[in-house]
Coordinates of C-alpha atoms in Angstrom, one line a residue:
R1 CA 0.0 0.0 0.0
L2 CA 2.8 2.4 0.8
R3 CA 4.6 1.7 -2.5
R4 CA 1.3 2.4 -4.4
R5 CA 0.8 5.6 -2.5
I6 CA 4.3 6.8 -3.2
Q7 CA 3.8 6.0 -6.9
Q8 CA 0.5 8.0 -6.9
L9 CA 2.3 11.0 -5.3
H10 CA 5.1 10.7 -7.9
N11 CA 2.5 10.7 -10.7
V12 CA 0.8 13.8 -9.3
A13 CA 4.1 15.7 -9.0
R14 CA 5.1 14.7 -12.5
L15 CA 1.7 15.8 -13.9
R16 CA 2.0 19.1 -12.0
R17 CA 5.5 19.7 -13.4
R18 CA 4.3 19.0 -17.0
R19 CA 1.4 21.5 -16.6
E20 CA 3.8 24.2 -15.2
E21 CA 6.3 23.6 -18.1
F22 CA 3.5 23.7 -20.6
I23 CA 2.1 27.0 -19.3
E24 CA 5.6 28.5 -19.1
A25 CA 6.4 27.5 -22.7
L26 CA 3.0 28.8 -23.8
D27 CA 3.6 32.2 -22.1
A28 CA 7.0 32.4 -23.6
R29 CA 5.7 31.5 -27.0
S30 CA 8.5 29.1 -27.4
M31 CA 6.4 26.1 -28.2
T32 CA 5.7 24.7 -31.7
F33 CA 2.2 23.4 -32.3
W34 CA 3.6 19.8 -32.6
Q35 CA 5.2 20.2 -29.1
A36 CA 1.9 21.6 -27.7
V37 CA 0.0 18.6 -29.0
R38 CA 2.5 16.2 -27.6
S39 CA 2.6 18.0 -24.2
L40 CA -1.2 18.2 -23.9
S41 CA -1.4 14.5 -24.8
L42 CA 1.0 13.7 -21.9
I43 CA -1.0 15.9 -19.5
F44 CA -4.5 14.8 -20.3
D45 CA -4.1 11.2 -21.6
Q46 CA -2.0 9.5 -19.0
R47 CA -2.2 6.0 -20.5
Y48 CA 1.3 6.5 -22.0
S49 CA 4.5 7.5 -20.5
E50 CA 6.6 10.2 -22.2
M51 CA 9.0 7.5 -23.5
A52 CA 6.2 5.2 -24.7
L53 CA 4.5 8.1 -26.6
D54 CA 7.8 9.2 -28.2
E55 CA 8.3 5.5 -29.3
K56 CA 4.8 5.4 -30.7
I57 CA 5.5 8.7 -32.6
D58 CA 8.8 7.5 -33.9
E59 CA 7.2 4.2 -35.1
F60 CA 4.5 6.2 -36.8
L61 CA 6.9 8.5 -38.6
K62 CA 9.2 5.7 -39.7
A63 CA 6.2 3.9 -41.2
S64 CA 5.2 7.1 -43.0
R65 CA 8.3 7.4 -45.2
M66 CA 7.5 7.8 -48.9
R67 CA 9.9 7.1 -51.7
H68 CA 8.7 9.9 -53.9
P69 CA 6.7 12.4 -51.8
S70 CA 3.8 13.8 -53.7
S71 CA 0.3 14.9 -52.9
E72 CA -1.1 11.7 -54.3
A73 CA 1.3 9.6 -52.3
L74 CA 0.4 11.5 -49.1
T75 CA -3.3 11.1 -49.8
R76 CA -2.9 7.4 -50.2
L77 CA -0.9 7.1 -47.0
L78 CA -3.4 9.1 -45.0
V79 CA -6.3 7.1 -46.3
K80 CA -4.4 3.8 -45.7
K81 CA -3.8 4.9 -42.1
N82 CA -7.6 5.5 -41.7
F83 CA -7.1 9.1 -40.6
E84 CA -10.6 10.5 -40.3
P85 CA -12.4 12.8 -37.9
P86 CA -14.6 11.1 -35.2
R87 CA -18.2 10.2 -36.0
Y88 CA -20.9 12.1 -34.3
N89 CA -21.2 9.6 -31.4
E90 CA -17.4 9.7 -30.8
M91 CA -17.0 13.5 -31.2
F92 CA -17.1 14.3 -27.5
Q93 CA -14.8 11.6 -26.2
L94 CA -11.9 13.4 -24.7
E95 CA -9.2 10.9 -25.8
T96 CA -10.0 11.5 -29.5
F97 CA -8.4 14.9 -29.1
F98 CA -4.9 13.6 -28.3
L99 CA -2.0 11.9 -30.1
P100 CA -2.2 8.4 -28.7
E101 CA -5.7 7.8 -30.0
A102 CA -5.0 9.4 -33.4
L103 CA -1.9 7.3 -33.8
F104 CA -3.6 4.1 -32.7
S105 CA -7.0 4.3 -34.3
G106 CA -6.6 7.1 -36.9
C107 CA -9.5 9.0 -35.2
G108 CA -9.0 12.6 -34.3
P109 CA -10.2 16.1 -34.9
S110 CA -9.3 17.6 -38.3
L111 CA -6.7 19.9 -36.9
L112 CA -4.9 17.0 -35.2
L113 CA -5.0 14.9 -38.4
C114 CA -3.7 17.8 -40.4
V115 CA -0.8 18.2 -37.9
L116 CA 0.0 14.5 -38.4
G117 CA -0.1 15.0 -42.1
K118 CA 2.2 17.9 -41.8
Q119 CA 4.6 15.8 -39.7
I120 CA 4.5 13.1 -42.4
C121 CA 5.5 15.8 -45.0
Q122 CA 8.3 17.0 -42.8
V123 CA 9.8 13.6 -42.1
N124 CA 9.8 13.1 -45.9
G125 CA 11.8 16.3 -46.4
W126 CA 8.7 18.1 -47.7
G127 CA 6.7 21.0 -46.4
G128 CA 3.1 21.3 -45.6
T129 CA 0.8 24.0 -44.4
I130 CA -2.3 23.9 -42.3
I131 CA -5.0 26.2 -43.5
L132 CA -8.5 27.2 -42.3
Y133 CA -11.1 27.4 -45.1
S134 CA -14.8 28.0 -44.5
G135 CA -14.3 27.1 -40.8
K136 CA -12.6 23.7 -41.5
F137 CA -8.9 22.8 -41.1
M138 CA -7.2 21.4 -44.1
L139 CA -3.7 20.5 -45.2
Q140 CA -2.0 22.2 -48.1
T141 CA 0.9 20.3 -49.7
P142 CA 3.9 21.9 -51.2
E143 CA 2.4 21.3 -54.6
G144 CA -0.5 23.6 -53.6
V145 CA -3.0 20.7 -53.3
I146 CA -5.5 21.2 -50.5
L147 CA -6.5 18.0 -48.7
M148 CA -9.7 17.8 -46.6
P149 CA -9.8 15.3 -43.8
E150 CA -13.6 15.3 -43.6
E151 CA -13.8 14.1 -47.2
K152 CA -11.3 11.2 -46.8
W153 CA -8.5 13.5 -47.8
Q154 CA -10.0 14.4 -51.1
A155 CA -8.1 17.1 -53.0
L156 CA -10.2 20.3 -53.3
K157 CA -10.2 22.3 -56.4
D158 CA -11.5 25.7 -57.4
L159 CA -11.1 27.3 -53.9
D160 CA -11.6 30.9 -53.4
V161 CA -8.1 31.9 -52.1
T162 CA -9.6 35.0 -50.4
R163 CA -11.5 32.7 -48.1
F164 CA -8.7 30.6 -46.7
H165 CA -6.2 31.5 -43.9
V166 CA -2.8 30.0 -43.4
C167 CA -2.5 29.1 -39.8
S168 CA 0.6 29.9 -37.8
G169 CA 2.0 27.7 -35.1
Q170 CA 1.1 30.1 -32.2
A171 CA -2.5 30.6 -33.5
L172 CA -2.9 26.8 -33.7
V173 CA -1.7 26.4 -30.2
H174 CA -4.4 28.8 -28.9
T175 CA -7.0 27.2 -31.2
Y176 CA -6.3 23.7 -30.0

């Protein structure tokens, strides 16, 4: 019983430290959106340790390597990984908002899925931009193709460029 109580106190102290570090980094604006998502996942979804989450992320990124990065290859990969927003009955389950669930099941909010898509682009030496169009988050590839998570990553055409907004990292942190 004593050992279990010590472990509980250690977990509470670790969680408190993570929250304080997150708030300090947020105040200092020194955190990328990817770091914010990772930190929030560790704070609110405590099923994974920091090391286990990092291993899961590394596995995911290694499995996401593309020989010839292109918008088509990225779309195939995202569809193959079953990345899609939650259905209506899953929409309000807290765990769907964090990395472990998105990496395991492919289910997550559009913004998180776009961030994962952007990470795939980056690990392949390619860029990627998250945009907001008509109130929906989408991923723009370096080729200028805009992919929409809600439509199974379908490429959108004929967009009115005056209606979309390129999202910066800090704006995304505050949105998430």
